[in-house]
């Protein structure tokens, strides 16, 4: 099946590019040497997190809204979204003087809900999933005569998202691989149609969260379970698009499923290595490179950092969890005889060993500790895993017998 037989063509994407020019930021396509070192590929990042609303969704929303009739603009629009499409529709609807209503799942991150309201939209929180939100949005649209703006299964939206590919290949023409997150498939479809038309041999790889393998199941005939709490809520879509599925099936070289740990690592890497914010869905492409480094080794890869709307507390939690995975933050328990000055001596010893104490708990009342005994629970920061092991070995040699504490509880070994 050729691109010309799909819901959109290169000509549609080029027409969309004329609409978004000067009204949506032409985001930078930046080399990422630190990410390249981590992955073994030559990596370039398209920073769609720099859009006014923090994601690529502005492109498709603007194209769709500009194509409404005068009567449709007067009546207003409605959309369902987990956040980024909501903000994009609300932002450009206000710019164009179009009333907007957005239906969002009840568990949508607060930052996305508040940002959508701040753009002047009426927000309706309904349902646990996007499917339930979509049903409610369609019901409201019928009741109030509003125009439904689908987040991905719409040719105008797909063409708008495809303008990203035009910019990526204009900035770095010799890219041989694009890695694109897939939720409902609008972003992937637009990018794949444009990229394959301009450069037929380019490798376009899709990425889904392992908890939401909707396209993987549809294309391979698999029956992997769908659902669960994912950091990549922006691509947590249970139902594939009827327009996007044929494009993904025809143009995706492969769909890689990524686990939550890889997504967390990618979010952290964007923050610490690329010095930029990525939400879980926005980091999914990099997560795929972490999960399958051999797939991309030696290649020239374009990543779409498609969104940066991550809650600050969640980002902090992800970064701390990565420090724990790298054993740069470690918790352990010392059980010993209760002697005056013990806590001070332990603290001084850790200082000598170069550890930074983050938290300490001194307990005498646990029944599994002798009456004259004491437990000291410590969380410390170290330089790396090797430093952590050296510290615990030194404490063991001192006769303190530290026992590691991790997410599964106490370990029997230092």
Short mmCIF file of C-alpha atoms in Angstrom, two decimals:
data_model
loop_
_atom_site.label_atom_id
_atom_site.label_comp_id
_atom_site.label_asym_id
_atom_site.label_seq_id
_atom_site.Cartn_x
_atom_site.Cartn_y
_atom_site.Cartn_z
CA UNK A 1 0.00 0.00 0.00
CA UNK A 2 1.46 3.38 -0.94
CA UNK A 3 1.26 6.58 1.06
CA UNK A 4 -1.02 8.14 -1.57
CA UNK A 5 -3.75 5.65 -0.70
CA UNK A 6 -3.76 6.52 2.97
CA UNK A 7 -5.91 9.08 4.76
CA UNK A 8 -3.23 11.73 4.13
CA UNK A 9 -0.45 12.35 1.61
CA UNK A 10 2.74 14.37 1.53
CA UNK A 11 0.77 17.16 -0.18
CA UNK A 12 -1.58 17.31 2.82
CA UNK A 13 1.37 17.60 5.19
CA UNK A 14 2.94 20.33 3.07
CA UNK A 15 -0.35 22.24 3.06
CA UNK A 16 -0.48 21.90 6.84
CA UNK A 17 3.05 23.27 7.06
CA UNK A 18 1.88 26.47 5.38
CA UNK A 19 -0.85 26.81 8.03
CA UNK A 20 1.39 26.30 11.07
CA UNK A 21 4.25 28.46 9.75
CA UNK A 22 4.66 31.47 12.02
CA UNK A 23 1.84 30.35 14.33
CA UNK A 24 3.45 27.26 15.86
CA UNK A 25 7.07 27.24 16.97
CA UNK A 26 9.53 25.67 14.57
CA UNK A 27 11.26 23.74 17.32
CA UNK A 28 15.00 23.12 17.29
CA UNK A 29 16.48 19.83 16.10
CA UNK A 30 19.49 19.50 18.37
CA UNK A 31 22.41 17.07 18.45
CA UNK A 32 22.54 15.08 21.68
CA UNK A 33 26.12 13.90 22.23
CA UNK A 34 25.47 12.66 25.77
CA UNK A 35 22.49 10.59 24.65
CA UNK A 36 24.57 9.35 21.74
CA UNK A 37 27.22 8.13 24.19
CA UNK A 38 24.56 6.30 26.21
CA UNK A 39 22.94 4.61 23.21
CA UNK A 40 25.75 3.97 20.73
CA UNK A 41 23.90 5.90 18.01
CA UNK A 42 24.25 9.45 16.69
CA UNK A 43 21.18 11.04 18.24
CA UNK A 44 19.33 14.23 17.30
CA UNK A 45 16.35 15.42 19.34
CA UNK A 46 13.35 17.35 18.01
CA UNK A 47 12.33 19.46 21.01
CA UNK A 48 8.54 19.64 20.69
CA UNK A 49 8.42 20.17 24.46
CA UNK A 50 9.32 23.79 23.68
CA UNK A 51 5.92 24.54 22.13
CA UNK A 52 3.80 27.09 23.99
CA UNK A 53 1.65 24.32 25.47
CA UNK A 54 4.57 21.92 25.93
CA UNK A 55 3.82 19.40 23.17
CA UNK A 56 3.52 18.71 19.45
CA UNK A 57 -0.29 18.63 19.66
CA UNK A 58 -0.50 22.31 18.72
CA UNK A 59 0.27 21.49 15.12
CA UNK A 60 -2.67 19.21 14.44
CA UNK A 61 -5.06 21.23 16.59
CA UNK A 62 -4.31 24.45 14.71
CA UNK A 63 -4.71 22.83 11.29
CA UNK A 64 -8.06 21.35 12.29
CA UNK A 65 -9.38 24.57 13.82
CA UNK A 66 -8.41 26.72 10.84
CA UNK A 67 -10.46 24.45 8.56
CA UNK A 68 -13.74 24.90 10.46
CA UNK A 69 -16.57 26.75 8.75
CA UNK A 70 -17.82 30.04 10.20
CA UNK A 71 -20.87 28.25 11.60
CA UNK A 72 -18.70 25.58 13.25
CA UNK A 73 -16.49 28.23 14.80
CA UNK A 74 -19.51 29.99 16.23
CA UNK A 75 -20.90 26.80 17.77
CA UNK A 76 -17.56 25.82 19.28
CA UNK A 77 -15.50 22.67 19.58
CA UNK A 78 -15.12 19.80 22.02
CA UNK A 79 -12.24 17.36 22.49
CA UNK A 80 -11.30 14.47 24.72
CA UNK A 81 -7.73 14.26 25.90
CA UNK A 82 -5.39 13.14 28.67
CA UNK A 83 -3.88 16.60 28.58
CA UNK A 84 -1.69 17.69 25.69
CA UNK A 85 -4.35 17.67 22.96
CA UNK A 86 -6.61 19.43 25.45
CA UNK A 87 -4.15 22.23 26.01
CA UNK A 88 -3.42 22.58 22.30
CA UNK A 89 -7.10 22.82 21.33
CA UNK A 90 -7.82 25.24 24.17
CA UNK A 91 -4.82 27.43 23.37
CA UNK A 92 -5.49 27.83 19.64
CA UNK A 93 -9.27 27.98 20.08
CA UNK A 94 -8.85 31.01 22.30
CA UNK A 95 -6.44 32.58 19.79
CA UNK A 96 -9.04 32.08 17.05
CA UNK A 97 -12.03 33.12 19.17
CA UNK A 98 -13.62 29.65 19.19
CA UNK A 99 -15.38 28.36 22.36
CA UNK A 100 -13.76 25.11 23.56
CA UNK A 101 -14.86 22.32 25.88
CA UNK A 102 -12.44 19.57 26.90
CA UNK A 103 -13.36 16.23 28.48
CA UNK A 104 -10.48 14.66 30.40
CA UNK A 105 -10.13 11.41 32.40
CA UNK A 106 -10.49 11.96 36.12
CA UNK A 107 -6.90 10.81 36.75
CA UNK A 108 -5.33 13.35 34.35
CA UNK A 109 -2.28 14.98 36.00
CA UNK A 110 -3.27 18.21 37.73
CA UNK A 111 -0.72 20.28 35.80
CA UNK A 112 -2.46 19.40 32.52
CA UNK A 113 -5.95 20.09 33.89
CA UNK A 114 -4.98 23.49 35.27
CA UNK A 115 -3.07 24.47 32.14
CA UNK A 116 -6.10 23.61 30.01
CA UNK A 117 -8.37 25.76 32.17
CA UNK A 118 -5.80 28.56 32.04
CA UNK A 119 -6.16 28.60 28.25
CA UNK A 120 -9.83 29.45 28.65
CA UNK A 121 -11.48 26.09 28.01
CA UNK A 122 -14.37 24.56 29.92
CA UNK A 123 -12.99 21.35 31.45
CA UNK A 124 -15.15 18.32 32.19
CA UNK A 125 -13.48 15.52 34.17
CA UNK A 126 -15.15 12.22 33.36
CA UNK A 127 -14.24 8.52 33.37
CA UNK A 128 -11.18 6.47 34.14
CA UNK A 129 -10.01 6.06 30.53
CA UNK A 130 -9.83 8.06 27.31
CA UNK A 131 -12.50 5.77 25.88
CA UNK A 132 -14.95 6.81 28.59
CA UNK A 133 -13.98 10.46 28.14
CA UNK A 134 -14.53 10.15 24.40
CA UNK A 135 -18.01 8.72 24.90
CA UNK A 136 -18.92 11.63 27.18
CA UNK A 137 -17.42 14.17 24.76
CA UNK A 138 -19.47 12.81 21.87
CA UNK A 139 -22.60 12.93 24.01
CA UNK A 140 -21.97 16.59 24.91
CA UNK A 141 -21.19 17.38 21.26
CA UNK A 142 -24.56 15.95 20.22
CA UNK A 143 -26.42 17.76 23.00
CA UNK A 144 -24.82 21.16 22.40
CA UNK A 145 -24.05 21.07 18.68
CA UNK A 146 -20.28 21.22 19.15
CA UNK A 147 -17.66 20.08 16.63
CA UNK A 148 -15.70 17.07 17.88
CA UNK A 149 -11.92 17.46 17.45
CA UNK A 150 -10.40 14.00 17.61
CA UNK A 151 -6.88 13.81 19.04
CA UNK A 152 -5.52 11.49 16.37
CA UNK A 153 -8.07 9.91 14.00
CA UNK A 154 -8.57 12.96 11.80
CA UNK A 155 -6.77 13.77 8.52
CA UNK A 156 -6.23 17.44 9.43
CA UNK A 157 -4.74 16.50 12.78
CA UNK A 158 -2.53 13.81 11.26
CA UNK A 159 -1.28 16.19 8.56
CA UNK A 160 -0.47 18.82 11.18
CA UNK A 161 1.61 16.39 13.20
CA UNK A 162 3.41 15.32 10.04
CA UNK A 163 4.96 18.78 9.70
CA UNK A 164 7.46 17.62 12.34
CA UNK A 165 9.00 15.23 9.82
CA UNK A 166 9.41 17.98 7.23
CA UNK A 167 11.38 20.05 9.74
CA UNK A 168 13.46 17.14 11.00
CA UNK A 169 14.60 16.11 7.53
CA UNK A 170 15.18 19.71 6.48
CA UNK A 171 17.49 20.22 9.45
CA UNK A 172 19.26 16.82 9.32
CA UNK A 173 18.72 15.38 5.82
CA UNK A 174 20.90 12.31 6.34
CA UNK A 175 18.91 10.82 9.21
CA UNK A 176 18.40 7.11 8.57
CA UNK A 177 16.06 6.35 11.49
CA UNK A 178 13.14 8.09 13.18
CA UNK A 179 11.84 6.81 16.53
CA UNK A 180 8.30 7.97 17.24
CA UNK A 181 5.99 7.30 20.23
CA UNK A 182 2.58 5.83 19.36
CA UNK A 183 -0.60 6.48 21.31
CA UNK A 184 -3.55 6.71 18.96
CA UNK A 185 -1.20 6.90 15.99
CA UNK A 186 -1.75 10.47 14.76
CA UNK A 187 1.82 11.61 15.35
CA UNK A 188 3.34 8.46 13.91
CA UNK A 189 1.04 8.48 10.87
CA UNK A 190 1.76 12.07 9.94
CA UNK A 191 5.52 11.69 10.42
CA UNK A 192 5.71 8.33 8.63
CA UNK A 193 3.74 9.47 5.57
CA UNK A 194 5.87 12.59 5.15
CA UNK A 195 9.21 10.95 5.93
CA UNK A 196 8.64 7.94 3.67
CA UNK A 197 7.53 10.18 0.80
CA UNK A 198 10.63 12.35 1.12
CA UNK A 199 13.06 9.52 1.90
CA UNK A 200 11.60 6.09 1.04
CA UNK A 201 14.46 4.15 2.65
CA UNK A 202 14.19 5.78 6.07
CA UNK A 203 13.53 3.47 9.02
CA UNK A 204 10.49 4.67 11.01
CA UNK A 205 10.18 2.87 14.35
CA UNK A 206 7.13 3.13 16.58
CA UNK A 207 7.18 2.88 20.36
CA UNK A 208 4.40 1.87 22.73
CA UNK A 209 4.33 1.45 26.48
CA UNK A 210 4.35 -2.25 27.35
CA UNK A 211 1.19 -1.71 29.39
CA UNK A 212 -0.64 -0.32 26.32
CA UNK A 213 0.41 -2.44 23.30
CA UNK A 214 -2.65 -1.51 21.25
CA UNK A 215 -1.01 -1.23 17.82
CA UNK A 216 1.32 -4.13 18.53
CA UNK A 217 -1.69 -6.34 19.21
CA UNK A 218 -3.63 -5.07 16.21
CA UNK A 219 -0.77 -5.55 13.77
CA UNK A 220 0.73 -8.80 15.06
CA UNK A 221 -2.49 -10.49 16.15
CA UNK A 222 -1.17 -10.75 19.70
CA UNK A 223 -3.37 -10.54 22.75
CA UNK A 224 -1.11 -8.85 25.27
CA UNK A 225 -3.03 -7.31 28.20
CA UNK A 226 -3.81 -3.59 27.93
CA UNK A 227 -4.09 -1.31 30.94
CA UNK A 228 -2.41 -0.24 34.14
CA UNK A 229 -0.69 2.81 35.63
CA UNK A 230 2.01 4.04 33.26
CA UNK A 231 4.33 7.01 33.41
CA UNK A 232 3.59 7.47 29.70
CA UNK A 233 -0.08 8.37 30.12
CA UNK A 234 0.05 10.44 26.93
CA UNK A 235 0.31 7.22 24.87
CA UNK A 236 -1.87 5.07 27.14
CA UNK A 237 -4.48 4.44 24.45
CA UNK A 238 -6.54 1.24 24.37
CA UNK A 239 -8.23 1.77 20.99
CA UNK A 240 -6.26 2.31 17.77
CA UNK A 241 -7.45 4.80 15.18
CA UNK A 242 -9.30 3.48 12.13
CA UNK A 243 -7.41 5.95 9.91
CA UNK A 244 -4.07 5.58 11.62
CA UNK A 245 -3.92 1.77 11.83
CA UNK A 246 -3.41 1.17 8.07
CA UNK A 247 -0.59 3.72 8.01
CA UNK A 248 1.17 2.27 11.05
CA UNK A 249 0.77 -1.25 9.65
CA UNK A 250 2.22 -0.24 6.27
CA UNK A 251 4.99 2.16 7.30
CA UNK A 252 6.26 1.13 10.73
CA UNK A 253 9.47 -0.88 10.44
CA UNK A 254 8.82 -2.19 13.92
CA UNK A 255 6.89 -1.38 17.07
CA UNK A 256 9.00 -1.60 20.20
CA UNK A 257 7.31 -2.11 23.56
CA UNK A 258 9.03 -0.41 26.49
CA UNK A 259 8.76 -1.22 30.17
CA UNK A 260 8.19 1.40 32.86
CA UNK A 261 11.78 1.23 34.12
CA UNK A 262 13.09 2.16 30.66
CA UNK A 263 10.65 5.07 30.44
CA UNK A 264 11.76 6.32 33.86
CA UNK A 265 15.39 6.05 32.81
CA UNK A 266 14.67 8.03 29.64
CA UNK A 267 12.84 10.81 31.50
CA UNK A 268 15.80 11.05 33.87
CA UNK A 269 18.32 11.02 31.00
CA UNK A 270 16.57 13.90 29.26
CA UNK A 271 16.68 15.89 32.51
CA UNK A 272 20.25 15.09 33.50
CA UNK A 273 21.98 14.58 30.13
CA UNK A 274 20.01 16.73 27.68
CA UNK A 275 19.01 19.32 30.31
CA UNK A 276 15.38 19.32 29.22
CA UNK A 277 12.03 18.13 30.57
CA UNK A 278 10.24 15.15 29.05
CA UNK A 279 7.01 13.57 30.15
CA UNK A 280 6.80 9.78 30.01
CA UNK A 281 5.26 9.66 26.53
CA UNK A 282 7.74 12.24 25.29
CA UNK A 283 10.65 10.09 26.45
CA UNK A 284 9.32 6.82 24.99
CA UNK A 285 11.54 7.01 21.90
CA UNK A 286 14.68 7.26 23.99
CA UNK A 287 13.35 4.47 26.21
CA UNK A 288 13.20 2.23 23.13
CA UNK A 289 16.85 2.98 22.41
CA UNK A 290 17.75 2.05 25.98
CA UNK A 291 15.70 -1.15 25.73
CA UNK A 292 17.13 -2.19 22.35
CA UNK A 293 20.55 -0.52 21.94
CA UNK A 294 21.70 -3.08 19.36
CA UNK A 295 18.77 -2.07 17.13
CA UNK A 296 20.10 1.49 16.80
CA UNK A 297 23.85 1.13 17.27
CA UNK A 298 25.82 3.12 14.70
CA UNK A 299 22.73 4.69 13.16
CA UNK A 300 21.80 8.35 12.75
CA UNK A 301 18.60 8.63 14.77
CA UNK A 302 16.02 11.38 15.08
CA UNK A 303 14.01 11.32 18.31
CA UNK A 304 10.77 13.23 18.79
CA UNK A 305 10.64 14.60 22.34
CA UNK A 306 6.95 15.09 21.85
CA UNK A 307 5.93 16.51 25.22
CA UNK A 308 7.36 17.98 28.41
CA UNK A 309 4.27 18.35 30.60
CA UNK A 310 5.39 16.28 33.57
CA UNK A 311 4.33 17.02 37.12
CA UNK A 312 7.28 18.40 39.12
CA UNK A 313 6.77 15.98 42.00
CA UNK A 314 6.63 13.04 39.60
CA UNK A 315 9.82 14.18 37.90
CA UNK A 316 11.53 14.45 41.30
CA UNK A 317 10.35 10.95 42.20
CA UNK A 318 11.63 9.52 38.91
CA UNK A 319 15.04 11.14 39.39
CA UNK A 320 15.39 9.82 42.94
CA UNK A 321 14.34 6.33 41.79
CA UNK A 322 17.04 6.43 39.13
CA UNK A 323 19.62 7.38 41.75
CA UNK A 324 18.48 4.36 43.74
CA UNK A 325 18.72 2.09 40.68
CA UNK A 326 22.25 3.37 40.08
CA UNK A 327 23.03 2.73 43.78
CA UNK A 328 23.89 6.36 44.31
CA UNK A 329 21.23 6.49 47.00
CA UNK A 330 21.22 3.49 49.31
CA UNK A 331 19.40 2.59 52.52
CA UNK A 332 20.68 0.15 55.15
CA UNK A 333 20.13 -0.86 58.78
CA UNK A 334 22.69 -1.30 61.52
CA UNK A 335 21.70 -3.34 64.58
CA UNK A 336 24.15 -3.19 67.48
CA UNK A 337 24.56 -2.58 71.22
CA UNK A 338 23.25 0.75 72.44
CA UNK A 339 26.26 2.78 73.54
CA UNK A 340 26.60 6.53 74.22
CA UNK A 341 27.87 8.39 71.20
CA UNK A 342 27.13 5.51 68.79
CA UNK A 343 25.11 7.60 66.37
CA UNK A 344 27.80 10.27 66.27
CA UNK A 345 30.51 7.71 65.60
CA UNK A 346 28.50 6.15 62.76
CA UNK A 347 27.88 9.58 61.24
CA UNK A 348 31.56 10.48 61.51
CA UNK A 349 32.59 7.18 59.94
CA UNK A 350 30.24 7.72 57.00
CA UNK A 351 31.71 11.19 56.57
CA UNK A 352 35.21 9.71 56.47
CA UNK A 353 34.04 7.29 53.79
CA UNK A 354 32.63 10.13 51.67
CA UNK A 355 28.93 9.36 52.12
CA UNK A 356 26.32 12.10 52.50
CA UNK A 357 23.60 11.21 55.02
CA UNK A 358 20.13 12.00 53.69
CA UNK A 359 18.00 10.43 56.41
CA UNK A 360 18.53 8.65 59.73
CA UNK A 361 16.20 6.88 62.17
CA UNK A 362 17.38 5.74 65.61
CA UNK A 363 15.13 3.03 67.15
CA UNK A 364 15.21 1.18 70.46
CA UNK A 365 11.68 -0.23 70.67
CA UNK A 366 11.63 -2.97 68.03
CA UNK A 367 10.88 -6.32 69.71
CA UNK A 368 13.28 -8.20 67.43
CA UNK A 369 16.14 -6.15 68.90
CA UNK A 370 17.62 -7.01 72.33
CA UNK A 371 16.62 -4.73 75.23
CA UNK A 372 20.12 -3.24 75.26
CA UNK A 373 20.29 -3.07 71.49
CA UNK A 374 19.48 -0.38 68.96
CA UNK A 375 18.77 -0.09 65.25
CA UNK A 376 19.95 2.75 63.07
CA UNK A 377 18.28 3.07 59.67
CA UNK A 378 20.28 5.25 57.31
CA UNK A 379 19.81 6.55 53.77
CA UNK A 380 22.98 7.92 52.23
CA UNK A 381 24.12 9.39 48.93
CA UNK A 382 27.27 8.05 47.31
CA UNK A 383 29.28 8.69 44.16
CA UNK A 384 28.31 5.47 42.37
CA UNK A 385 27.63 1.76 42.86
CA UNK A 386 31.31 0.97 43.44
CA UNK A 387 31.52 3.64 46.13
CA UNK A 388 28.37 2.22 47.75
CA UNK A 389 29.89 -1.26 47.90
CA UNK A 390 33.11 0.11 49.39
CA UNK A 391 31.19 1.96 52.12
CA UNK A 392 29.17 -1.10 53.10
CA UNK A 393 32.29 -3.26 53.11
CA UNK A 394 34.05 -0.78 55.39
CA UNK A 395 31.12 -0.75 57.81
CA UNK A 396 31.10 -4.55 57.76
CA UNK A 397 34.82 -4.55 58.58
CA UNK A 398 34.09 -2.18 61.47
CA UNK A 399 31.77 -4.81 62.93
CA UNK A 400 28.56 -2.88 62.25
CA UNK A 401 27.03 -5.52 59.92
CA UNK A 402 24.91 -3.22 57.71
CA UNK A 403 21.87 -4.85 56.06
CA UNK A 404 20.64 -3.33 52.81
CA UNK A 405 17.08 -2.02 52.67
CA UNK A 406 15.41 -1.88 49.26
CA UNK A 407 11.87 -1.85 47.88
CA UNK A 408 11.47 -5.48 48.92
CA UNK A 409 12.57 -4.87 52.53
CA UNK A 410 15.69 -5.90 54.42
CA UNK A 411 18.39 -7.89 52.70
CA UNK A 412 20.42 -10.52 54.53
CA UNK A 413 23.64 -9.30 52.92
CA UNK A 414 25.47 -5.95 53.18
#
